[in-house]
């Protein structure tokens, strides 16, 4: 089921159908309760693809999906942690929920991901997501308290152009 939703979510018509049929809660249930690594990866893929369309955020995010992604940021699988960074990155395409996510412990999770995962594309996603969170003024104090400045400094040391751009 998760694999099918992942495949459908790769296309606009599939994403529309998933949202119209109310499959978001099922995907979130997979993210929260599943232990099979392939089911989790496919569920994250579907969820991430749904987040590409910022107009669908309200319908997709009603059941705690971002909290489930944040919890998966500490998963033992590197591939799942990388997928979480992409999901969070896609989430910040929409502005409406950025402040809610910061208060839901997204910043510490992203900081940890940026330090654990050496791939520049994952660090770039973490830096870009943190940057977008910082565009909401009320997020800034919490972000500073959680250690975002040292995290940006750590990411600057990668010297990767895209990572540096988002840190700056």
mmCIF file of C-alpha atoms in Angstrom, residues 56-167:
data_model
loop_
_atom_site.group_PDB
_atom_site.id
_atom_site.type_symbol
_atom_site.label_atom_id
_atom_site.label_comp_id
_atom_site.label_asym_id
_atom_site.label_seq_id
_atom_site.Cartn_x
_atom_site.Cartn_y
_atom_site.Cartn_z
ATOM 1 C CA UNK A 56 -2.246 20.743 -0.250
ATOM 2 C CA UNK A 57 -0.402 21.323 3.026
ATOM 3 C CA UNK A 58 -3.515 21.979 5.093
ATOM 4 C CA UNK A 59 -5.130 18.714 4.002
ATOM 5 C CA UNK A 60 -1.946 16.653 4.338
ATOM 6 C CA UNK A 61 -0.728 18.052 7.660
ATOM 7 C CA UNK A 62 -3.869 17.733 9.747
ATOM 8 C CA UNK A 63 -2.877 14.479 11.438
ATOM 9 C CA UNK A 64 0.579 15.101 12.883
ATOM 10 C CA UNK A 65 2.617 14.095 9.854
ATOM 11 C CA UNK A 66 5.424 16.528 10.564
ATOM 12 C CA UNK A 67 5.685 15.260 14.146
ATOM 13 C CA UNK A 68 6.018 11.736 12.745
ATOM 14 C CA UNK A 69 8.783 12.911 10.392
ATOM 15 C CA UNK A 70 10.570 14.674 13.247
ATOM 16 C CA UNK A 71 10.437 11.456 15.283
ATOM 17 C CA UNK A 72 11.893 9.514 12.353
ATOM 18 C CA UNK A 73 14.857 11.930 12.173
ATOM 19 C CA UNK A 74 16.515 9.779 14.831
ATOM 20 C CA UNK A 75 15.900 6.478 13.003
ATOM 21 C CA UNK A 76 18.848 4.116 12.697
ATOM 22 C CA UNK A 77 18.607 4.060 8.885
ATOM 23 C CA UNK A 78 20.609 6.777 7.163
ATOM 24 C CA UNK A 79 18.285 6.604 4.137
ATOM 25 C CA UNK A 80 15.274 7.325 6.340
ATOM 26 C CA UNK A 81 17.056 10.258 7.997
ATOM 27 C CA UNK A 82 17.942 11.633 4.544
ATOM 28 C CA UNK A 83 14.299 11.266 3.487
ATOM 29 C CA UNK A 84 13.250 13.159 6.618
ATOM 30 C CA UNK A 85 15.503 16.075 5.638
ATOM 31 C CA UNK A 86 13.831 16.152 2.215
ATOM 32 C CA UNK A 87 10.341 15.981 3.753
ATOM 33 C CA UNK A 88 11.133 18.913 6.047
ATOM 34 C CA UNK A 89 12.594 20.845 3.111
ATOM 35 C CA UNK A 90 9.437 20.279 1.030
ATOM 36 C CA UNK A 91 7.306 21.220 4.032
ATOM 37 C CA UNK A 92 8.863 24.693 4.127
ATOM 38 C CA UNK A 93 7.592 25.366 0.608
ATOM 39 C CA UNK A 94 4.431 26.536 2.353
ATOM 40 C CA UNK A 95 4.705 29.382 4.816
ATOM 41 C CA UNK A 96 1.584 28.774 6.889
ATOM 42 C CA UNK A 97 2.951 26.079 9.202
ATOM 43 C CA UNK A 98 6.591 27.105 9.670
ATOM 44 C CA UNK A 99 6.060 28.498 13.161
ATOM 45 C CA UNK A 100 4.138 25.409 14.325
ATOM 46 C CA UNK A 101 6.945 23.139 13.232
ATOM 47 C CA UNK A 102 9.636 25.085 15.026
ATOM 48 C CA UNK A 103 7.767 24.681 18.295
ATOM 49 C CA UNK A 104 7.435 20.966 17.534
ATOM 50 C CA UNK A 105 11.199 20.345 17.896
ATOM 51 C CA UNK A 106 12.070 20.472 14.224
ATOM 52 C CA UNK A 107 15.121 22.675 14.780
ATOM 53 C CA UNK A 108 17.008 20.248 17.056
ATOM 54 C CA UNK A 109 16.148 17.398 14.693
ATOM 55 C CA UNK A 110 17.468 19.323 11.680
ATOM 56 C CA UNK A 111 20.606 20.360 13.532
ATOM 57 C CA UNK A 112 21.267 16.734 14.426
ATOM 58 C CA UNK A 113 20.665 15.639 10.829
ATOM 59 C CA UNK A 114 23.030 18.317 9.515
ATOM 60 C CA UNK A 115 25.763 16.968 11.775
ATOM 61 C CA UNK A 116 25.102 13.245 11.313
ATOM 62 C CA UNK A 117 24.666 13.071 7.570
ATOM 63 C CA UNK A 118 27.723 14.081 5.586
ATOM 64 C CA UNK A 119 26.085 14.370 2.151
ATOM 65 C CA UNK A 120 26.088 17.935 0.914
ATOM 66 C CA UNK A 121 22.555 17.678 -0.525
ATOM 67 C CA UNK A 122 21.210 16.660 2.892
ATOM 68 C CA UNK A 123 23.086 19.450 4.645
ATOM 69 C CA UNK A 124 21.817 21.888 2.028
ATOM 70 C CA UNK A 125 18.243 20.781 2.740
ATOM 71 C CA UNK A 126 18.790 21.204 6.483
ATOM 72 C CA UNK A 127 20.332 24.657 6.003
ATOM 73 C CA UNK A 128 17.559 25.759 3.624
ATOM 74 C CA UNK A 129 14.838 24.506 5.964
ATOM 75 C CA UNK A 130 16.385 26.271 8.956
ATOM 76 C CA UNK A 131 16.747 29.414 6.853
ATOM 77 C CA UNK A 132 13.059 29.324 5.928
ATOM 78 C CA UNK A 133 12.063 28.777 9.561
ATOM 79 C CA UNK A 134 14.058 31.897 10.431
ATOM 80 C CA UNK A 135 11.892 33.989 8.099
ATOM 81 C CA UNK A 136 9.174 33.833 10.768
ATOM 82 C CA UNK A 137 10.243 36.388 13.366
ATOM 83 C CA UNK A 138 8.756 34.585 16.348
ATOM 84 C CA UNK A 139 10.873 31.509 15.507
ATOM 85 C CA UNK A 140 14.221 33.264 15.812
ATOM 86 C CA UNK A 141 14.605 33.301 19.615
ATOM 87 C CA UNK A 142 13.704 29.619 19.887
ATOM 88 C CA UNK A 143 16.075 28.763 17.061
ATOM 89 C CA UNK A 144 18.937 30.640 18.712
ATOM 90 C CA UNK A 145 18.209 28.898 22.042
ATOM 91 C CA UNK A 146 18.302 25.519 20.318
ATOM 92 C CA UNK A 147 21.747 26.115 18.859
ATOM 93 C CA UNK A 148 21.096 27.130 15.275
ATOM 94 C CA UNK A 149 24.036 29.562 15.114
ATOM 95 C CA UNK A 150 26.713 26.935 15.912
ATOM 96 C CA UNK A 151 24.934 24.571 13.511
ATOM 97 C CA UNK A 152 25.134 27.143 10.712
ATOM 98 C CA UNK A 153 28.821 27.656 11.502
ATOM 99 C CA UNK A 154 29.416 23.886 11.348
ATOM 100 C CA UNK A 155 27.639 23.705 7.995
ATOM 101 C CA UNK A 156 29.657 26.654 6.661
ATOM 102 C CA UNK A 157 32.810 24.588 7.164
ATOM 103 C CA UNK A 158 31.617 22.183 4.462
ATOM 104 C CA UNK A 159 32.468 24.871 1.923
ATOM 105 C CA UNK A 160 29.753 23.506 -0.366
ATOM 106 C CA UNK A 161 28.312 26.448 -2.354
ATOM 107 C CA UNK A 162 24.660 25.510 -1.849
ATOM 108 C CA UNK A 163 25.083 24.817 1.870
ATOM 109 C CA UNK A 164 26.948 28.092 2.383
ATOM 110 C CA UNK A 165 24.315 30.030 0.419
ATOM 111 C CA UNK A 166 21.497 28.803 2.660
ATOM 112 C CA UNK A 167 23.493 29.309 5.842
#
